[in-house]
Amino acid sequence: METTIKATNLTKSFGDFTAVDKLNFEVEKGEIFGFLGANGAGKTTAMKMLIGISKPSAGDAVVAGYQVSNQAELVKKNIGYMSQKFALYDDLNIKENIQFFGGIYGLDSKSIEVKYNRVVENLGLQDYAKQLVRSLPLGWKQKLAFSVALLHQPKIVFLDEPTGGVDPVTRRQFWELIYEAANQGTTIFVTTHYMDEAEYCDRISIMVEGEIKALDTPKVLKKEFGVSSLNDVFLKLAR
Amino acid sequence: MSLHINNISKSFKDLKAVKHISLEVKENELFGLIGPDGAGKTTLFRILASLLLPDEGSANVAGFDVIKDYKKLRKNIGYMPGKFSLYQDLTVEENLNFFATIFDTNIEENYDLIKDIYIQIEPFKKRKAGDLSGGMKQKLALSCALIHKPKVLFLDEPTTGVDPVSRKEFWDMLKKLQKKDITIFVSTPYMDEAALCDRIAFINQGEILQVDTPSAIVKNFAKEVINIRTNSIYKSLQVLGKYQYTHSNYPFGESLHYMDSRDDFDPNEIKKHLEDEGIEDVEVQLITPEIEDIFMELSRE
């Protein structure tokens, strides 16, 4: 099995405060990895290091073959990222967003055109191509943002709470897209507060106060904690 | 009645955000408005808090008309918007003092009401609100919304983006508040929170789909829901997506929830079909539907 993320003692401190404390874990190619934890547990800080926008205070991680400590630019080129907060430009239309992000990732105009056609067809957005992204329902925006994050065929895509507030049907359609991408070999690293979504992951980790306190398949974790749902595992650990 | 909403509508240009909504909320009720992003929840909240005029219809909150009596109404409600809207560069204590003063009161007068909540952020009272963590901001915002002892408390998505542990704590606080003579009108996109309300209204695309107690909504749901477990949820979804009798078919955690298009059917038929298509370890079981099953079904119609 090929490893796409390998964190070794990955640590981040702000002054006296250790936000992320010696994380050690590996994620394999094509795996859906759920990265869970309470608000303030250090998830965002850890994720920022993994996507190359924050330097570790100690330790390191290899992401998509590059070290986050000194090859951050190469890490960024080889990953996709989307968050609930910032994903696409609201005042560009669907096509313009795809052209923009395709260009940023260095795709030529011909392959952008090919990708654009594939994305709108795949998502059934043909009739909305000229609409400003602002006017699309949140769920559509998020599906589009996910496709945009995959434009440059990254080895791994980071999803930070991609489905927060999205309606239950669209939330499930979103996960179908995740499954599809994973089936084609893309590694998925995802955070969520929906515990039913955590069940869809191949493996999950739960962070508490800067440390990973549990890491395994949902099945094993439930067994280990003697409970029937991941929600209960979470409550037991984080409370 | 604490809230009386009569045929309220509101449009923004071509978008009909709220369509002919009528609702009643009883005194001291914990009432949940359940629906996804874009359903019209915030628009309705803003109308009820007298911050937005409806295009048609009328509403009465705590005895005051939202249009004619808006000044009195505002003294009698607390409103916590979805977006954090306190003063980021005032401290915790300054924010609370500010809101108390605006409402002609002081922290001491109603301290009893906010004590359980405020005590958790009191150690940080000299910290600027902008530097608080998400959970602490939420507690401060709630304290500020309560400082004048409102009759009705409006909470617009107080738990969105909040982890399961903090969400549970927040609902425990609401249950306590309810006992102190306050009507609570709360919205959430999390279907599992519906069960914690006395009554709920499902809202989608500006319309109310159903209003009742959570248990009655579950009890009165006409369709049968089958829980399916297999060795591969992803493959099972694809197989059932093509099955001629599938009405709906959604992943639910580690299982699938399936509804059949026929009125009468044998769940074992589904099991057999999955097995014929090469799926293994198939278990089917008739279950009590979850609130989320019902919401998804209602929003399809």
mmCIF file with all atom_site columns, C-alpha atoms in Angstrom, chain B residues 199-291:
data_model
loop_
_atom_site.group_PDB
_atom_site.id
_atom_site.type_symbol
_atom_site.label_atom_id
_atom_site.label_alt_id
_atom_site.label_comp_id
_atom_site.label_asym_id
_atom_site.label_entity_id
_atom_site.label_seq_id
_atom_site.pdbx_PDB_ins_code
_atom_site.Cartn_x
_atom_site.Cartn_y
_atom_site.Cartn_z
_atom_site.occupancy
_atom_site.B_iso_or_equiv
_atom_site.pdbx_formal_charge
_atom_site.auth_seq_id
_atom_site.auth_comp_id
_atom_site.auth_asym_id
_atom_site.auth_atom_id
_atom_site.pdbx_PDB_model_num
ATOM 1  C CA . ARG B 1 199 ? -42.629 20.548  19.065  1.00 0.00 ? 199 ARG B CA 1
ATOM 2  C CA . ILE B 1 200 ? -40.951 21.057  15.729  1.00 0.00 ? 200 ILE B CA 1
ATOM 3  C CA . ALA B 1 201 ? -41.729 22.498  12.320  1.00 0.00 ? 201 ALA B CA 1
ATOM 4  C CA . PHE B 1 202 ? -39.958 21.160  9.250   1.00 0.00 ? 202 PHE B CA 1
ATOM 5  C CA . ILE B 1 203 ? -39.115 23.973  6.865   1.00 0.00 ? 203 ILE B CA 1
ATOM 6  C CA . ASN B 1 204 ? -37.800 23.609  3.317   1.00 0.00 ? 204 ASN B CA 1
ATOM 7  C CA . GLN B 1 205 ? -37.646 26.095  0.443   1.00 0.00 ? 205 GLN B CA 1
ATOM 8  C CA . GLY B 1 206 ? -39.649 28.647  2.380   1.00 0.00 ? 206 GLY B CA 1
ATOM 9  C CA . GLU B 1 207 ? -42.490 26.332  3.262   1.00 0.00 ? 207 GLU B CA 1
ATOM 10 C CA . ILE B 1 208 ? -43.525 24.549  6.433   1.00 0.00 ? 208 ILE B CA 1
ATOM 11 C CA . LEU B 1 209 ? -43.819 20.857  5.649   1.00 0.00 ? 209 LEU B CA 1
ATOM 12 C CA . GLN B 1 210 ? -45.160 19.608  8.980   1.00 0.00 ? 210 GLN B CA 1
ATOM 13 C CA . VAL B 1 211 ? -45.662 20.744  12.580  1.00 0.00 ? 211 VAL B CA 1
ATOM 14 C CA . ASP B 1 212 ? -46.021 18.386  15.533  1.00 0.00 ? 212 ASP B CA 1
ATOM 15 C CA . THR B 1 213 ? -44.238 16.801  18.462  1.00 0.00 ? 213 THR B CA 1
ATOM 16 C CA . PRO B 1 214 ? -41.220 14.758  17.344  1.00 0.00 ? 214 PRO B CA 1
ATOM 17 C CA . SER B 1 215 ? -42.811 11.540  18.591  1.00 0.00 ? 215 SER B CA 1
ATOM 18 C CA . ALA B 1 216 ? -46.088 12.180  16.752  1.00 0.00 ? 216 ALA B CA 1
ATOM 19 C CA . ILE B 1 217 ? -44.219 12.949  13.554  1.00 0.00 ? 217 ILE B CA 1
ATOM 20 C CA . VAL B 1 218 ? -42.443 9.614   13.807  1.00 0.00 ? 218 VAL B CA 1
ATOM 21 C CA . LYS B 1 219 ? -45.603 7.755   14.784  1.00 0.00 ? 219 LYS B CA 1
ATOM 22 C CA . ASN B 1 220 ? -47.700 9.166   11.955  1.00 0.00 ? 220 ASN B CA 1
ATOM 23 C CA . PHE B 1 221 ? -45.189 8.525   9.220   1.00 0.00 ? 221 PHE B CA 1
ATOM 24 C CA . ALA B 1 222 ? -46.899 6.215   6.745   1.00 0.00 ? 222 ALA B CA 1
ATOM 25 C CA . LYS B 1 223 ? -43.995 4.548   4.976   1.00 0.00 ? 223 LYS B CA 1
ATOM 26 C CA . GLU B 1 224 ? -41.973 1.622   6.227   1.00 0.00 ? 224 GLU B CA 1
ATOM 27 C CA . VAL B 1 225 ? -38.243 2.106   6.619   1.00 0.00 ? 225 VAL B CA 1
ATOM 28 C CA . ILE B 1 226 ? -35.899 -0.845  6.221   1.00 0.00 ? 226 ILE B CA 1
ATOM 29 C CA . ASN B 1 227 ? -32.444 -0.729  7.713   1.00 0.00 ? 227 ASN B CA 1
ATOM 30 C CA . ILE B 1 228 ? -29.933 -2.639  5.591   1.00 0.00 ? 228 ILE B CA 1
ATOM 31 C CA . ARG B 1 229 ? -26.444 -3.690  6.546   1.00 0.00 ? 229 ARG B CA 1
ATOM 32 C CA . THR B 1 230 ? -24.076 -5.334  4.094   1.00 0.00 ? 230 THR B CA 1
ATOM 33 C CA . ASN B 1 231 ? -20.399 -5.854  3.419   1.00 0.00 ? 231 ASN B CA 1
ATOM 34 C CA . SER B 1 232 ? -20.376 -2.833  1.083   1.00 0.00 ? 232 SER B CA 1
ATOM 35 C CA . ILE B 1 233 ? -22.700 0.113   1.559   1.00 0.00 ? 233 ILE B CA 1
ATOM 36 C CA . TYR B 1 234 ? -21.335 1.822   -1.550  1.00 0.00 ? 234 TYR B CA 1
ATOM 37 C CA . LYS B 1 235 ? -22.081 -1.161  -3.837  1.00 0.00 ? 235 LYS B CA 1
ATOM 38 C CA . SER B 1 236 ? -25.457 -1.755  -2.187  1.00 0.00 ? 236 SER B CA 1
ATOM 39 C CA . LEU B 1 237 ? -26.439 1.853   -2.856  1.00 0.00 ? 237 LEU B CA 1
ATOM 40 C CA . GLN B 1 238 ? -25.643 1.397   -6.521  1.00 0.00 ? 238 GLN B CA 1
ATOM 41 C CA . VAL B 1 239 ? -27.526 -1.894  -6.766  1.00 0.00 ? 239 VAL B CA 1
ATOM 42 C CA . LEU B 1 240 ? -30.608 -0.509  -5.033  1.00 0.00 ? 240 LEU B CA 1
ATOM 43 C CA . GLY B 1 241 ? -30.421 2.670   -7.088  1.00 0.00 ? 241 GLY B CA 1
ATOM 44 C CA . LYS B 1 242 ? -31.289 0.526   -10.107 1.00 0.00 ? 242 LYS B CA 1
ATOM 45 C CA . TYR B 1 243 ? -33.809 -1.775  -8.380  1.00 0.00 ? 243 TYR B CA 1
ATOM 46 C CA . GLN B 1 244 ? -37.303 -1.439  -9.804  1.00 0.00 ? 244 GLN B CA 1
ATOM 47 C CA . TYR B 1 245 ? -39.122 -1.186  -6.457  1.00 0.00 ? 245 TYR B CA 1
ATOM 48 C CA . THR B 1 246 ? -36.812 1.349   -4.810  1.00 0.00 ? 246 THR B CA 1
ATOM 49 C CA . HIS B 1 247 ? -38.620 4.443   -3.594  1.00 0.00 ? 247 HIS B CA 1
ATOM 50 C CA . SER B 1 248 ? -35.646 5.893   -1.747  1.00 0.00 ? 248 SER B CA 1
ATOM 51 C CA . ASN B 1 249 ? -32.306 4.626   -0.674  1.00 0.00 ? 249 ASN B CA 1
ATOM 52 C CA . TYR B 1 250 ? -29.907 6.621   1.505   1.00 0.00 ? 250 TYR B CA 1
ATOM 53 C CA . PRO B 1 251 ? -26.775 5.897   3.512   1.00 0.00 ? 251 PRO B CA 1
ATOM 54 C CA . PHE B 1 252 ? -27.263 6.284   7.276   1.00 0.00 ? 252 PHE B CA 1
ATOM 55 C CA . GLY B 1 253 ? -24.031 5.879   9.151   1.00 0.00 ? 253 GLY B CA 1
ATOM 56 C CA . GLU B 1 254 ? -22.918 2.279   8.744   1.00 0.00 ? 254 GLU B CA 1
ATOM 57 C CA . SER B 1 255 ? -26.252 1.184   7.239   1.00 0.00 ? 255 SER B CA 1
ATOM 58 C CA . LEU B 1 256 ? -28.633 2.054   4.447   1.00 0.00 ? 256 LEU B CA 1
ATOM 59 C CA . HIS B 1 257 ? -32.220 3.166   4.861   1.00 0.00 ? 257 HIS B CA 1
ATOM 60 C CA . TYR B 1 258 ? -34.507 1.870   2.171   1.00 0.00 ? 258 TYR B CA 1
ATOM 61 C CA . MET B 1 259 ? -38.147 2.640   1.355   1.00 0.00 ? 259 MET B CA 1
ATOM 62 C CA . ASP B 1 260 ? -40.108 0.568   -1.141  1.00 0.00 ? 260 ASP B CA 1
ATOM 63 C CA . SER B 1 261 ? -42.451 1.954   -3.771  1.00 0.00 ? 261 SER B CA 1
ATOM 64 C CA . ARG B 1 262 ? -45.058 -0.745  -3.043  1.00 0.00 ? 262 ARG B CA 1
ATOM 65 C CA . ASP B 1 263 ? -47.541 -0.554  -0.186  1.00 0.00 ? 263 ASP B CA 1
ATOM 66 C CA . ASP B 1 264 ? -46.986 -4.152  0.731   1.00 0.00 ? 264 ASP B CA 1
ATOM 67 C CA . PHE B 1 265 ? -43.710 -6.003  0.391   1.00 0.00 ? 265 PHE B CA 1
ATOM 68 C CA . ASP B 1 266 ? -41.469 -8.551  2.053   1.00 0.00 ? 266 ASP B CA 1
ATOM 69 C CA . PRO B 1 267 ? -38.121 -7.123  3.243   1.00 0.00 ? 267 PRO B CA 1
ATOM 70 C CA . ASN B 1 268 ? -36.545 -10.502 2.488   1.00 0.00 ? 268 ASN B CA 1
ATOM 71 C CA . GLU B 1 269 ? -37.091 -9.828  -1.198  1.00 0.00 ? 269 GLU B CA 1
ATOM 72 C CA . ILE B 1 270 ? -34.687 -6.904  -0.916  1.00 0.00 ? 270 ILE B CA 1
ATOM 73 C CA . LYS B 1 271 ? -32.186 -9.115  0.858   1.00 0.00 ? 271 LYS B CA 1
ATOM 74 C CA . LYS B 1 272 ? -32.440 -11.711 -1.888  1.00 0.00 ? 272 LYS B CA 1
ATOM 75 C CA . HIS B 1 273 ? -32.042 -9.103  -4.608  1.00 0.00 ? 273 HIS B CA 1
ATOM 76 C CA . LEU B 1 274 ? -28.874 -7.751  -2.992  1.00 0.00 ? 274 LEU B CA 1
ATOM 77 C CA . GLU B 1 275 ? -27.472 -11.276 -2.610  1.00 0.00 ? 275 GLU B CA 1
ATOM 78 C CA . ASP B 1 276 ? -28.293 -12.093 -6.245  1.00 0.00 ? 276 ASP B CA 1
ATOM 79 C CA . GLU B 1 277 ? -26.225 -9.048  -7.202  1.00 0.00 ? 277 GLU B CA 1
ATOM 80 C CA . GLY B 1 278 ? -23.230 -10.381 -5.290  1.00 0.00 ? 278 GLY B CA 1
ATOM 81 C CA . ILE B 1 279 ? -23.557 -8.377  -2.060  1.00 0.00 ? 279 ILE B CA 1
ATOM 82 C CA . GLU B 1 280 ? -22.649 -10.339 1.067   1.00 0.00 ? 280 GLU B CA 1
ATOM 83 C CA . ASP B 1 281 ? -23.539 -10.316 4.776   1.00 0.00 ? 281 ASP B CA 1
ATOM 84 C CA . VAL B 1 282 ? -26.934 -8.771  4.073   1.00 0.00 ? 282 VAL B CA 1
ATOM 85 C CA . GLU B 1 283 ? -29.132 -8.043  7.096   1.00 0.00 ? 283 GLU B CA 1
ATOM 86 C CA . VAL B 1 284 ? -32.516 -6.350  6.671   1.00 0.00 ? 284 VAL B CA 1
ATOM 87 C CA . GLN B 1 285 ? -34.645 -5.039  9.494   1.00 0.00 ? 285 GLN B CA 1
ATOM 88 C CA . LEU B 1 286 ? -37.810 -2.981  9.750   1.00 0.00 ? 286 LEU B CA 1
ATOM 89 C CA . ILE B 1 287 ? -37.058 0.033   11.957  1.00 0.00 ? 287 ILE B CA 1
ATOM 90 C CA . THR B 1 288 ? -38.729 3.060   13.504  1.00 0.00 ? 288 THR B CA 1
ATOM 91 C CA . PRO B 1 289 ? -38.004 5.898   11.102  1.00 0.00 ? 289 PRO B CA 1
ATOM 92 C CA . GLU B 1 290 ? -35.654 8.657   12.184  1.00 0.00 ? 290 GLU B CA 1
ATOM 93 C CA . ILE B 1 291 ? -36.529 12.338  11.944  1.00 0.00 ? 291 ILE B CA 1
#
